[in-house]
Amino acid sequence: MTTEGPLVLVVEDEPQMSRFLRASLGTHGYRLVEATTANEGLAQATASRPDVVLLDLGLPDLDGIEVTRRMRAWTRTPIIVLSARGQEEDKISALDAGADDYLTKPFSVGELLARIRVALRHTAEAASAEEEPVFSLDELRVDLGARQVFVGPSEVHLTPTEYSLLTTLIEHAGKVVTHRQLLKEVWGPSYVEHTQYLRVFMGQLRQKLEPEPAKPRYLVNEPGVGYRLRVR
């Protein structure tokens, strides 16, 4: 196992899953710190400063959603929830609490590694965006300083609401943003139940930005949960 790869904090109390994660991540160059309880995980997050956290929801001493809330109070480290709970309500609760992504058990090694790469890339891009306010993704380019949007060489004119929706997704590029979070950030707290707004404006954005609006490359729907600006 390398001593230079990204550090992953695994908070998981199932021995079989811990062994699977240890073998899968170790052979791909990641360093691991492990915890089997919520309190141990919170302590390790503070002491080890990991690059990514893999967090089980069903911990013996504290629910993983509460762990997510507590971590989000002081760190922006990506949190990927790993859980046997596959209901939309559980995914939404975890994402609203501050998780960056959600994988339902069982999952493949390839999917896990892809989600980790996206989380690490999002962290790097967020740090870069603080220095250079231009977001680029394939043919899509957004000059955040000038508030200009381009697809290839052509400038695309967005309404203020469309632009706000796009930049909110850019801020969270690579992660799922729930319907409630998008509605709250773009329209305000009193609009969190108005999901029809999202359908209308997301459709308009796709028409303006996507090569094939019916088969979106960038603005991806996560059914029943929210939207993701896909960066891989």
JSON list of C-alpha atoms in Angstrom, two decimals:
[
{"chain": "A", "resi": 1, "resn": "MET", "atom": "CA", "xyz": [0.00, 0.00, 0.00]},
{"chain": "A", "resi": 2, "resn": "THR", "atom": "CA", "xyz": [1.30, 3.41, -0.93]},
{"chain": "A", "resi": 3, "resn": "THR", "atom": "CA", "xyz": [2.09, 6.01, 1.69]},
{"chain": "A", "resi": 4, "resn": "GLU", "atom": "CA", "xyz": [1.41, 8.85, -0.73]},
{"chain": "A", "resi": 5, "resn": "GLY", "atom": "CA", "xyz": [-2.10, 8.18, -2.06]},
{"chain": "A", "resi": 6, "resn": "PRO", "atom": "CA", "xyz": [-5.25, 10.00, -0.91]},
{"chain": "A", "resi": 7, "resn": "LEU", "atom": "CA", "xyz": [-6.28, 9.23, 2.66]},
{"chain": "A", "resi": 8, "resn": "VAL", "atom": "CA", "xyz": [-9.73, 7.64, 3.05]},
{"chain": "A", "resi": 9, "resn": "LEU", "atom": "CA", "xyz": [-11.52, 7.46, 6.39]},
{"chain": "A", "resi": 10, "resn": "VAL", "atom": "CA", "xyz": [-13.79, 4.40, 6.48]},
{"chain": "A", "resi": 11, "resn": "VAL", "atom": "CA", "xyz": [-16.49, 4.51, 9.18]},
{"chain": "A", "resi": 12, "resn": "GLU", "atom": "CA", "xyz": [-18.04, 1.05, 9.00]},
{"chain": "A", "resi": 13, "resn": "ASP", "atom": "CA", "xyz": [-18.97, -1.51, 11.67]},
{"chain": "A", "resi": 14, "resn": "GLU", "atom": "CA", "xyz": [-19.57, -4.57, 9.44]},
{"chain": "A", "resi": 15, "resn": "PRO", "atom": "CA", "xyz": [-16.35, -6.68, 9.39]},
{"chain": "A", "resi": 16, "resn": "GLN", "atom": "CA", "xyz": [-17.10, -8.15, 5.94]},
{"chain": "A", "resi": 17, "resn": "MET", "atom": "CA", "xyz": [-17.64, -4.72, 4.37]},
{"chain": "A", "resi": 18, "resn": "SER", "atom": "CA", "xyz": [-14.54, -3.37, 6.11]},
{"chain": "A", "resi": 19, "resn": "ARG", "atom": "CA", "xyz": [-12.44, -6.16, 4.65]},
{"chain": "A", "resi": 20, "resn": "PHE", "atom": "CA", "xyz": [-13.88, -5.51, 1.19]},
{"chain": "A", "resi": 21, "resn": "LEU", "atom": "CA", "xyz": [-13.10, -1.79, 1.39]},
{"chain": "A", "resi": 22, "resn": "ARG", "atom": "CA", "xyz": [-9.64, -2.39, 2.82]},
{"chain": "A", "resi": 23, "resn": "ALA", "atom": "CA", "xyz": [-8.70, -4.76, 0.01]},
{"chain": "A", "resi": 24, "resn": "SER", "atom": "CA", "xyz": [-10.35, -2.74, -2.78]},
{"chain": "A", "resi": 25, "resn": "LEU", "atom": "CA", "xyz": [-8.92, 0.65, -1.83]},
{"chain": "A", "resi": 26, "resn": "GLY", "atom": "CA", "xyz": [-5.52, -0.58, -0.69]},
{"chain": "A", "resi": 27, "resn": "THR", "atom": "CA", "xyz": [-4.79, -2.25, -4.02]},
{"chain": "A", "resi": 28, "resn": "HIS", "atom": "CA", "xyz": [-5.66, 0.98, -5.86]},
{"chain": "A", "resi": 29, "resn": "GLY", "atom": "CA", "xyz": [-3.22, 3.21, -4.02]},
{"chain": "A", "resi": 30, "resn": "TYR", "atom": "CA", "xyz": [-5.42, 4.67, -1.29]},
{"chain": "A", "resi": 31, "resn": "ARG", "atom": "CA", "xyz": [-4.37, 4.95, 2.34]},
{"chain": "A", "resi": 32, "resn": "LEU", "atom": "CA", "xyz": [-6.97, 3.98, 4.94]},
{"chain": "A", "resi": 33, "resn": "VAL", "atom": "CA", "xyz": [-7.95, 5.05, 8.42]},
{"chain": "A", "resi": 34, "resn": "GLU", "atom": "CA", "xyz": [-10.72, 2.95, 9.92]},
{"chain": "A", "resi": 35, "resn": "ALA", "atom": "CA", "xyz": [-13.37, 3.45, 12.59]},
{"chain": "A", "resi": 36, "resn": "THR", "atom": "CA", "xyz": [-16.19, 1.15, 13.70]},
{"chain": "A", "resi": 37, "resn": "THR", "atom": "CA", "xyz": [-18.33, 3.66, 15.64]},
{"chain": "A", "resi": 38, "resn": "ALA", "atom": "CA", "xyz": [-19.64, 7.15, 14.99]},
{"chain": "A", "resi": 39, "resn": "ASN", "atom": "CA", "xyz": [-17.70, 8.72, 17.83]},
{"chain": "A", "resi": 40, "resn": "GLU", "atom": "CA", "xyz": [-14.48, 7.06, 16.73]},
{"chain": "A", "resi": 41, "resn": "GLY", "atom": "CA", "xyz": [-15.15, 8.25, 13.17]},
{"chain": "A", "resi": 42, "resn": "LEU", "atom": "CA", "xyz": [-15.66, 11.84, 14.30]},
{"chain": "A", "resi": 43, "resn": "ALA", "atom": "CA", "xyz": [-12.45, 11.70, 16.31]},
{"chain": "A", "resi": 44, "resn": "GLN", "atom": "CA", "xyz": [-10.51, 10.25, 13.35]},
{"chain": "A", "resi": 45, "resn": "ALA", "atom": "CA", "xyz": [-11.93, 12.90, 11.01]},
{"chain": "A", "resi": 46, "resn": "THR", "atom": "CA", "xyz": [-10.53, 15.57, 13.30]},
{"chain": "A", "resi": 47, "resn": "ALA", "atom": "CA", "xyz": [-7.17, 13.90, 13.94]},
{"chain": "A", "resi": 48, "resn": "SER", "atom": "CA", "xyz": [-6.40, 12.43, 10.50]},
{"chain": "A", "resi": 49, "resn": "ARG", "atom": "CA", "xyz": [-7.86, 15.10, 8.17]},
{"chain": "A", "resi": 50, "resn": "PRO", "atom": "CA", "xyz": [-8.79, 12.57, 5.44]},
{"chain": "A", "resi": 51, "resn": "ASP", "atom": "CA", "xyz": [-9.29, 13.44, 1.79]},
{"chain": "A", "resi": 52, "resn": "VAL", "atom": "CA", "xyz": [-12.56, 11.45, 1.58]},
{"chain": "A", "resi": 53, "resn": "VAL", "atom": "CA", "xyz": [-14.89, 9.89, 4.15]},
{"chain": "A", "resi": 54, "resn": "LEU", "atom": "CA", "xyz": [-16.80, 6.65, 3.45]},
{"chain": "A", "resi": 55, "resn": "LEU", "atom": "CA", "xyz": [-19.61, 6.56, 5.99]},
{"chain": "A", "resi": 56, "resn": "ASP", "atom": "CA", "xyz": [-22.06, 3.80, 6.88]},
{"chain": "A", "resi": 57, "resn": "LEU", "atom": "CA", "xyz": [-25.45, 5.02, 8.12]},
{"chain": "A", "resi": 58, "resn": "GLY", "atom": "CA", "xyz": [-26.20, 2.11, 10.45]},
{"chain": "A", "resi": 59, "resn": "LEU", "atom": "CA", "xyz": [-23.60, 2.66, 13.14]},
{"chain": "A", "resi": 60, "resn": "PRO", "atom": "CA", "xyz": [-24.06, 1.25, 16.67]},
{"chain": "A", "resi": 61, "resn": "ASP", "atom": "CA", "xyz": [-23.80, 4.48, 18.66]},
{"chain": "A", "resi": 62, "resn": "LEU", "atom": "CA", "xyz": [-25.13, 7.25, 16.37]},
{"chain": "A", "resi": 63, "resn": "ASP", "atom": "CA", "xyz": [-26.94, 7.44, 13.05]},
{"chain": "A", "resi": 64, "resn": "GLY", "atom": "CA", "xyz": [-24.70, 8.28, 10.09]},
{"chain": "A", "resi": 65, "resn": "ILE", "atom": "CA", "xyz": [-26.93, 11.19, 9.08]},
{"chain": "A", "resi": 66, "resn": "GLU", "atom": "CA", "xyz": [-26.18, 12.88, 12.40]},
{"chain": "A", "resi": 67, "resn": "VAL", "atom": "CA", "xyz": [-22.48, 12.13, 11.89]},
{"chain": "A", "resi": 68, "resn": "THR", "atom": "CA", "xyz": [-22.71, 13.87, 8.51]},
{"chain": "A", "resi": 69, "resn": "ARG", "atom": "CA", "xyz": [-24.31, 16.95, 10.09]},
{"chain": "A", "resi": 70, "resn": "ARG", "atom": "CA", "xyz": [-21.60, 17.14, 12.75]},
{"chain": "A", "resi": 71, "resn": "MET", "atom": "CA", "xyz": [-18.79, 16.81, 10.20]},
{"chain": "A", "resi": 72, "resn": "ARG", "atom": "CA", "xyz": [-20.34, 19.45, 7.97]},
{"chain": "A", "resi": 73, "resn": "ALA", "atom": "CA", "xyz": [-20.27, 21.90, 10.86]},
{"chain": "A", "resi": 74, "resn": "TRP", "atom": "CA", "xyz": [-16.50, 22.20, 10.50]},
{"chain": "A", "resi": 75, "resn": "THR", "atom": "CA", "xyz": [-15.21, 20.46, 7.36]},
{"chain": "A", "resi": 76, "resn": "ARG", "atom": "CA", "xyz": [-15.89, 20.38, 3.60]},
{"chain": "A", "resi": 77, "resn": "THR", "atom": "CA", "xyz": [-14.21, 16.98, 3.17]},
{"chain": "A", "resi": 78, "resn": "PRO", "atom": "CA", "xyz": [-16.26, 14.87, 0.71]},
{"chain": "A", "resi": 79, "resn": "ILE", "atom": "CA", "xyz": [-18.55, 12.37, 2.44]},
{"chain": "A", "resi": 80, "resn": "ILE", "atom": "CA", "xyz": [-19.77, 9.35, 0.49]},
{"chain": "A", "resi": 81, "resn": "VAL", "atom": "CA", "xyz": [-22.50, 7.45, 2.31]},
{"chain": "A", "resi": 82, "resn": "LEU", "atom": "CA", "xyz": [-22.48, 3.66, 2.04]},
{"chain": "A", "resi": 83, "resn": "SER", "atom": "CA", "xyz": [-25.71, 2.08, 3.21]},
{"chain": "A", "resi": 84, "resn": "ALA", "atom": "CA", "xyz": [-28.06, -0.86, 2.86]},
{"chain": "A", "resi": 85, "resn": "ARG", "atom": "CA", "xyz": [-30.93, 1.63, 3.08]},
{"chain": "A", "resi": 86, "resn": "GLY", "atom": "CA", "xyz": [-32.03, 2.11, -0.50]},
{"chain": "A", "resi": 87, "resn": "GLN", "atom": "CA", "xyz": [-35.13, 4.24, -0.02]},
{"chain": "A", "resi": 88, "resn": "GLU", "atom": "CA", "xyz": [-35.24, 7.68, -1.65]},
{"chain": "A", "resi": 89, "resn": "GLU", "atom": "CA", "xyz": [-36.05, 9.25, 1.73]},
{"chain": "A", "resi": 90, "resn": "ASP", "atom": "CA", "xyz": [-32.80, 7.95, 3.20]},
{"chain": "A", "resi": 91, "resn": "LYS", "atom": "CA", "xyz": [-30.77, 9.24, 0.26]},
{"chain": "A", "resi": 92, "resn": "ILE", "atom": "CA", "xyz": [-32.44, 12.65, 0.45]},
{"chain": "A", "resi": 93, "resn": "SER", "atom": "CA", "xyz": [-31.89, 12.88, 4.23]},
{"chain": "A", "resi": 94, "resn": "ALA", "atom": "CA", "xyz": [-28.20, 12.03, 3.88]},
{"chain": "A", "resi": 95, "resn": "LEU", "atom": "CA", "xyz": [-27.65, 14.46, 1.00]},
{"chain": "A", "resi": 96, "resn": "ASP", "atom": "CA", "xyz": [-29.58, 17.26, 2.72]},
{"chain": "A", "resi": 97, "resn": "ALA", "atom": "CA", "xyz": [-27.43, 16.68, 5.82]},
{"chain": "A", "resi": 98, "resn": "GLY", "atom": "CA", "xyz": [-24.34, 17.41, 3.72]},
{"chain": "A", "resi": 99, "resn": "ALA", "atom": "CA", "xyz": [-23.23, 14.11, 2.13]},
{"chain": "A", "resi": 100, "resn": "ASP", "atom": "CA", "xyz": [-21.68, 14.46, -1.32]},
{"chain": "A", "resi": 101, "resn": "ASP", "atom": "CA", "xyz": [-22.81, 11.12, -2.68]},
{"chain": "A", "resi": 102, "resn": "TYR", "atom": "CA", "xyz": [-24.69, 7.94, -1.77]},
{"chain": "A", "resi": 103, "resn": "LEU", "atom": "CA", "xyz": [-23.96, 4.31, -2.70]},
{"chain": "A", "resi": 104, "resn": "THR", "atom": "CA", "xyz": [-26.48, 1.58, -1.89]},
{"chain": "A", "resi": 105, "resn": "LYS", "atom": "CA", "xyz": [-25.02, -1.75, -0.79]},
{"chain": "A", "resi": 106, "resn": "PRO", "atom": "CA", "xyz": [-24.07, -3.97, -2.52]},
{"chain": "A", "resi": 107, "resn": "PHE", "atom": "CA", "xyz": [-21.98, -1.99, -5.01]},
{"chain": "A", "resi": 108, "resn": "SER", "atom": "CA", "xyz": [-19.08, -2.80, -7.31]},
{"chain": "A", "resi": 109, "resn": "VAL", "atom": "CA", "xyz": [-15.45, -1.84, -6.78]},
{"chain": "A", "resi": 110, "resn": "GLY", "atom": "CA", "xyz": [-15.51, 0.07, -10.06]},
{"chain": "A", "resi": 111, "resn": "GLU", "atom": "CA", "xyz": [-18.47, 2.21, -9.02]},
{"chain": "A", "resi": 112, "resn": "LEU", "atom": "CA", "xyz": [-16.94, 2.96, -5.62]},
{"chain": "A", "resi": 113, "resn": "LEU", "atom": "CA", "xyz": [-13.62, 4.00, -7.16]},
{"chain": "A", "resi": 114, "resn": "ALA", "atom": "CA", "xyz": [-15.38, 6.19, -9.71]},
{"chain": "A", "resi": 115, "resn": "ARG", "atom": "CA", "xyz": [-17.35, 7.99, -6.98]},
{"chain": "A", "resi": 116, "resn": "ILE", "atom": "CA", "xyz": [-14.16, 8.56, -4.98]},
{"chain": "A", "resi": 117, "resn": "ARG", "atom": "CA", "xyz": [-12.38, 9.98, -8.03]},
{"chain": "A", "resi": 118, "resn": "VAL", "atom": "CA", "xyz": [-15.28, 12.36, -8.66]},
{"chain": "A", "resi": 119, "resn": "ALA", "atom": "CA", "xyz": [-15.25, 13.49, -5.02]},
{"chain": "A", "resi": 120, "resn": "LEU", "atom": "CA", "xyz": [-11.50, 14.16, -5.12]},
{"chain": "A", "resi": 121, "resn": "ARG", "atom": "CA", "xyz": [-11.81, 15.97, -8.45]},
{"chain": "A", "resi": 122, "resn": "HIS", "atom": "CA", "xyz": [-14.61, 18.12, -7.05]},
{"chain": "A", "resi": 123, "resn": "THR", "atom": "CA", "xyz": [-12.40, 19.12, -4.12]},
{"chain": "A", "resi": 124, "resn": "ALA", "atom": "CA", "xyz": [-9.55, 20.03, -6.46]},
{"chain": "A", "resi": 125, "resn": "GLU", "atom": "CA", "xyz": [-11.83, 21.99, -8.78]},
{"chain": "A", "resi": 126, "resn": "ALA", "atom": "CA", "xyz": [-13.39, 23.88, -5.87]},
{"chain": "A", "resi": 127, "resn": "ALA", "atom": "CA", "xyz": [-9.93, 24.90, -4.69]},
{"chain": "A", "resi": 128, "resn": "SER", "atom": "CA", "xyz": [-9.00, 25.92, -8.24]},
{"chain": "A", "resi": 129, "resn": "ALA", "atom": "CA", "xyz": [-12.21, 27.90, -8.67]},
{"chain": "A", "resi": 130, "resn": "GLU", "atom": "CA", "xyz": [-11.23, 30.08, -5.72]},
{"chain": "A", "resi": 131, "resn": "GLU", "atom": "CA", "xyz": [-8.18, 31.12, -7.73]},
{"chain": "A", "resi": 132, "resn": "GLU", "atom": "CA", "xyz": [-9.61, 31.11, -11.28]},
{"chain": "A", "resi": 133, "resn": "PRO", "atom": "CA", "xyz": [-13.35, 31.86, -11.63]},
{"chain": "A", "resi": 134, "resn": "VAL", "atom": "CA", "xyz": [-13.82, 29.91, -14.88]},
{"chain": "A", "resi": 135, "resn": "PHE", "atom": "CA", "xyz": [-15.55, 26.53, -14.91]},
{"chain": "A", "resi": 136, "resn": "SER", "atom": "CA", "xyz": [-14.86, 24.30, -17.93]},
{"chain": "A", "resi": 137, "resn": "LEU", "atom": "CA", "xyz": [-16.39, 20.95, -18.80]},
{"chain": "A", "resi": 138, "resn": "ASP", "atom": "CA", "xyz": [-15.97, 19.62, -22.34]},
{"chain": "A", "resi": 139, "resn": "GLU", "atom": "CA", "xyz": [-17.64, 22.22, -24.58]},
{"chain": "A", "resi": 140, "resn": "LEU", "atom": "CA", "xyz": [-19.25, 24.03, -21.65]},
{"chain": "A", "resi": 141, "resn": "ARG", "atom": "CA", "xyz": [-17.41, 27.04, -20.17]},
{"chain": "A", "resi": 142, "resn": "VAL", "atom": "CA", "xyz": [-18.73, 29.40, -17.52]},
{"chain": "A", "resi": 143, "resn": "ASP", "atom": "CA", "xyz": [-16.86, 32.61, -16.68]},
{"chain": "A", "resi": 144, "resn": "LEU", "atom": "CA", "xyz": [-18.13, 33.15, -13.15]},
{"chain": "A", "resi": 145, "resn": "GLY", "atom": "CA", "xyz": [-16.47, 36.53, -12.84]},
{"chain": "A", "resi": 146, "resn": "ALA", "atom": "CA", "xyz": [-18.02, 37.93, -16.03]},
{"chain": "A", "resi": 147, "resn": "ARG", "atom": "CA", "xyz": [-21.25, 35.88, -15.67]},
{"chain": "A", "resi": 148, "resn": "GLN", "atom": "CA", "xyz": [-20.86, 34.57, -19.22]},
{"chain": "A", "resi": 149, "resn": "VAL", "atom": "CA", "xyz": [-21.71, 31.08, -20.47]},
{"chain": "A", "resi": 150, "resn": "PHE", "atom": "CA", "xyz": [-20.29, 29.48, -23.62]},
{"chain": "A", "resi": 151, "resn": "VAL", "atom": "CA", "xyz": [-20.91, 26.24, -25.47]},
{"chain": "A", "resi": 152, "resn": "GLY", "atom": "CA", "xyz": [-17.94, 25.83, -27.78]},
{"chain": "A", "resi": 153, "resn": "PRO", "atom": "CA", "xyz": [-17.14, 29.26, -29.25]},
{"chain": "A", "resi": 154, "resn": "SER", "atom": "CA", "xyz": [-20.70, 30.55, -28.93]},
{"chain": "A", "resi": 155, "resn": "GLU", "atom": "CA", "xyz": [-22.01, 32.55, -26.00]},
{"chain": "A", "resi": 156, "resn": "VAL", "atom": "CA", "xyz": [-25.30, 31.29, -24.56]},
{"chain": "A", "resi": 157, "resn": "HIS", "atom": "CA", "xyz": [-27.65, 33.80, -22.96]},
{"chain": "A", "resi": 158, "resn": "LEU", "atom": "CA", "xyz": [-29.29, 32.57, -19.76]},
{"chain": "A", "resi": 159, "resn": "THR", "atom": "CA", "xyz": [-32.00, 34.21, -17.66]},
{"chain": "A", "resi": 160, "resn": "PRO", "atom": "CA", "xyz": [-30.95, 35.18, -14.12]},
{"chain": "A", "resi": 161, "resn": "THR", "atom": "CA", "xyz": [-32.78, 32.16, -12.70]},
{"chain": "A", "resi": 162, "resn": "GLU", "atom": "CA", "xyz": [-31.23, 29.77, -15.23]},
{"chain": "A", "resi": 163, "resn": "TYR", "atom": "CA", "xyz": [-27.78, 31.17, -14.44]},
{"chain": "A", "resi": 164, "resn": "SER", "atom": "CA", "xyz": [-28.35, 30.85, -10.69]},
{"chain": "A", "resi": 165, "resn": "LEU", "atom": "CA", "xyz": [-29.46, 27.24, -11.10]},
{"chain": "A", "resi": 166, "resn": "LEU", "atom": "CA", "xyz": [-26.41, 26.43, -13.24]},
{"chain": "A", "resi": 167, "resn": "THR", "atom": "CA", "xyz": [-23.92, 28.06, -10.87]},
{"chain": "A", "resi": 168, "resn": "THR", "atom": "CA", "xyz": [-25.47, 26.28, -7.90]},
{"chain": "A", "resi": 169, "resn": "LEU", "atom": "CA", "xyz": [-24.86, 22.98, -9.66]},
{"chain": "A", "resi": 170, "resn": "ILE", "atom": "CA", "xyz": [-21.33, 24.11, -10.56]},
{"chain": "A", "resi": 171, "resn": "GLU", "atom": "CA", "xyz": [-20.65, 24.90, -6.90]},
{"chain": "A", "resi": 172, "resn": "HIS", "atom": "CA", "xyz": [-21.50, 21.26, -6.13]},
{"chain": "A", "resi": 173, "resn": "ALA", "atom": "CA", "xyz": [-20.14, 19.78, -9.39]},
{"chain": "A", "resi": 174, "resn": "GLY", "atom": "CA", "xyz": [-19.98, 16.01, -9.33]},
{"chain": "A", "resi": 175, "resn": "LYS", "atom": "CA", "xyz": [-22.32, 15.57, -6.36]},
{"chain": "A", "resi": 176, "resn": "VAL", "atom": "CA", "xyz": [-26.05, 15.12, -6.12]},
{"chain": "A", "resi": 177, "resn": "VAL", "atom": "CA", "xyz": [-27.92, 18.26, -5.09]},
{"chain": "A", "resi": 178, "resn": "THR", "atom": "CA", "xyz": [-31.39, 17.51, -3.73]},
{"chain": "A", "resi": 179, "resn": "HIS", "atom": "CA", "xyz": [-34.55, 19.15, -5.03]},
{"chain": "A", "resi": 180, "resn": "ARG", "atom": "CA", "xyz": [-35.04, 20.94, -1.71]},
{"chain": "A", "resi": 181, "resn": "GLN", "atom": "CA", "xyz": [-31.47, 22.27, -1.65]},
{"chain": "A", "resi": 182, "resn": "LEU", "atom": "CA", "xyz": [-31.70, 23.61, -5.21]},
{"chain": "A", "resi": 183, "resn": "LEU", "atom": "CA", "xyz": [-35.07, 25.22, -4.60]},
{"chain": "A", "resi": 184, "resn": "LYS", "atom": "CA", "xyz": [-33.86, 26.79, -1.36]},
{"chain": "A", "resi": 185, "resn": "GLU", "atom": "CA", "xyz": [-30.64, 28.18, -2.87]},
{"chain": "A", "resi": 186, "resn": "VAL", "atom": "CA", "xyz": [-32.13, 29.43, -6.15]},
{"chain": "A", "resi": 187, "resn": "TRP", "atom": "CA", "xyz": [-35.68, 30.48, -5.23]},
{"chain": "A", "resi": 188, "resn": "GLY", "atom": "CA", "xyz": [-35.60, 30.75, -1.44]},
{"chain": "A", "resi": 189, "resn": "PRO", "atom": "CA", "xyz": [-36.81, 28.75, 1.62]},
{"chain": "A", "resi": 190, "resn": "SER", "atom": "CA", "xyz": [-40.51, 29.29, 0.88]},
{"chain": "A", "resi": 191, "resn": "TYR", "atom": "CA", "xyz": [-40.21, 27.42, -2.44]},
{"chain": "A", "resi": 192, "resn": "VAL", "atom": "CA", "xyz": [-38.75, 24.09, -1.24]},
{"chain": "A", "resi": 193, "resn": "GLU", "atom": "CA", "xyz": [-41.89, 22.15, -2.21]},
{"chain": "A", "resi": 194, "resn": "HIS", "atom": "CA", "xyz": [-42.23, 23.65, -5.72]},
{"chain": "A", "resi": 195, "resn": "THR", "atom": "CA", "xyz": [-40.44, 20.92, -7.63]},
{"chain": "A", "resi": 196, "resn": "GLN", "atom": "CA", "xyz": [-42.24, 21.86, -10.84]},
{"chain": "A", "resi": 197, "resn": "TYR", "atom": "CA", "xyz": [-40.02, 24.96, -11.00]},
{"chain": "A", "resi": 198, "resn": "LEU", "atom": "CA", "xyz": [-36.97, 22.72, -11.26]},
{"chain": "A", "resi": 199, "resn": "ARG", "atom": "CA", "xyz": [-38.44, 20.60, -14.05]},
{"chain": "A", "resi": 200, "resn": "VAL", "atom": "CA", "xyz": [-39.26, 23.68, -16.12]},
{"chain": "A", "resi": 201, "resn": "PHE", "atom": "CA", "xyz": [-35.95, 25.49, -15.66]},
{"chain": "A", "resi": 202, "resn": "MET", "atom": "CA", "xyz": [-33.83, 22.36, -15.94]},
{"chain": "A", "resi": 203, "resn": "GLY", "atom": "CA", "xyz": [-35.56, 21.64, -19.24]},
{"chain": "A", "resi": 204, "resn": "GLN", "atom": "CA", "xyz": [-34.72, 25.16, -20.42]},
{"chain": "A", "resi": 205, "resn": "LEU", "atom": "CA", "xyz": [-31.08, 24.79, -19.38]},
{"chain": "A", "resi": 206, "resn": "ARG", "atom": "CA", "xyz": [-30.77, 21.49, -21.19]},
{"chain": "A", "resi": 207, "resn": "GLN", "atom": "CA", "xyz": [-32.19, 23.01, -24.37]},
{"chain": "A", "resi": 208, "resn": "LYS", "atom": "CA", "xyz": [-29.55, 25.75, -24.23]},
{"chain": "A", "resi": 209, "resn": "LEU", "atom": "CA", "xyz": [-26.50, 23.76, -23.03]},
{"chain": "A", "resi": 210, "resn": "GLU", "atom": "CA", "xyz": [-26.84, 20.10, -23.97]},
{"chain": "A", "resi": 211, "resn": "PRO", "atom": "CA", "xyz": [-25.81, 18.69, -27.38]},
{"chain": "A", "resi": 212, "resn": "GLU", "atom": "CA", "xyz": [-28.79, 16.31, -27.06]},
{"chain": "A", "resi": 213, "resn": "PRO", "atom": "CA", "xyz": [-31.28, 17.67, -24.50]},
{"chain": "A", "resi": 214, "resn": "ALA", "atom": "CA", "xyz": [-33.20, 14.39, -24.39]},
{"chain": "A", "resi": 215, "resn": "LYS", "atom": "CA", "xyz": [-29.97, 12.54, -23.50]},
{"chain": "A", "resi": 216, "resn": "PRO", "atom": "CA", "xyz": [-28.23, 15.03, -21.17]},
{"chain": "A", "resi": 217, "resn": "ARG", "atom": "CA", "xyz": [-24.45, 14.85, -20.85]},
{"chain": "A", "resi": 218, "resn": "TYR", "atom": "CA", "xyz": [-24.05, 17.48, -18.12]},
{"chain": "A", "resi": 219, "resn": "LEU", "atom": "CA", "xyz": [-27.34, 18.01, -16.25]},
{"chain": "A", "resi": 220, "resn": "VAL", "atom": "CA", "xyz": [-28.26, 14.56, -14.98]},
{"chain": "A", "resi": 221, "resn": "ASN", "atom": "CA", "xyz": [-31.43, 13.65, -13.12]},
{"chain": "A", "resi": 222, "resn": "GLU", "atom": "CA", "xyz": [-31.20, 11.47, -10.00]},
{"chain": "A", "resi": 223, "resn": "PRO", "atom": "CA", "xyz": [-34.81, 10.16, -9.91]},
{"chain": "A", "resi": 224, "resn": "GLY", "atom": "CA", "xyz": [-36.72, 11.20, -6.83]},
{"chain": "A", "resi": 225, "resn": "VAL", "atom": "CA", "xyz": [-33.65, 12.82, -5.26]},
{"chain": "A", "resi": 226, "resn": "GLY", "atom": "CA", "xyz": [-32.26, 15.75, -7.25]},
{"chain": "A", "resi": 227, "resn": "TYR", "atom": "CA", "xyz": [-29.78, 16.66, -9.99]},
{"chain": "A", "resi": 228, "resn": "ARG", "atom": "CA", "xyz": [-26.07, 16.24, -10.56]},
{"chain": "A", "resi": 229, "resn": "LEU", "atom": "CA", "xyz": [-23.69, 18.20, -12.79]},
{"chain": "A", "resi": 230, "resn": "ARG", "atom": "CA", "xyz": [-21.79, 15.24, -14.17]},
{"chain": "A", "resi": 231, "resn": "VAL", "atom": "CA", "xyz": [-18.04, 15.76, -14.41]},
{"chain": "A", "resi": 232, "resn": "ARG", "atom": "CA", "xyz": [-16.93, 12.28, -15.51]}
]
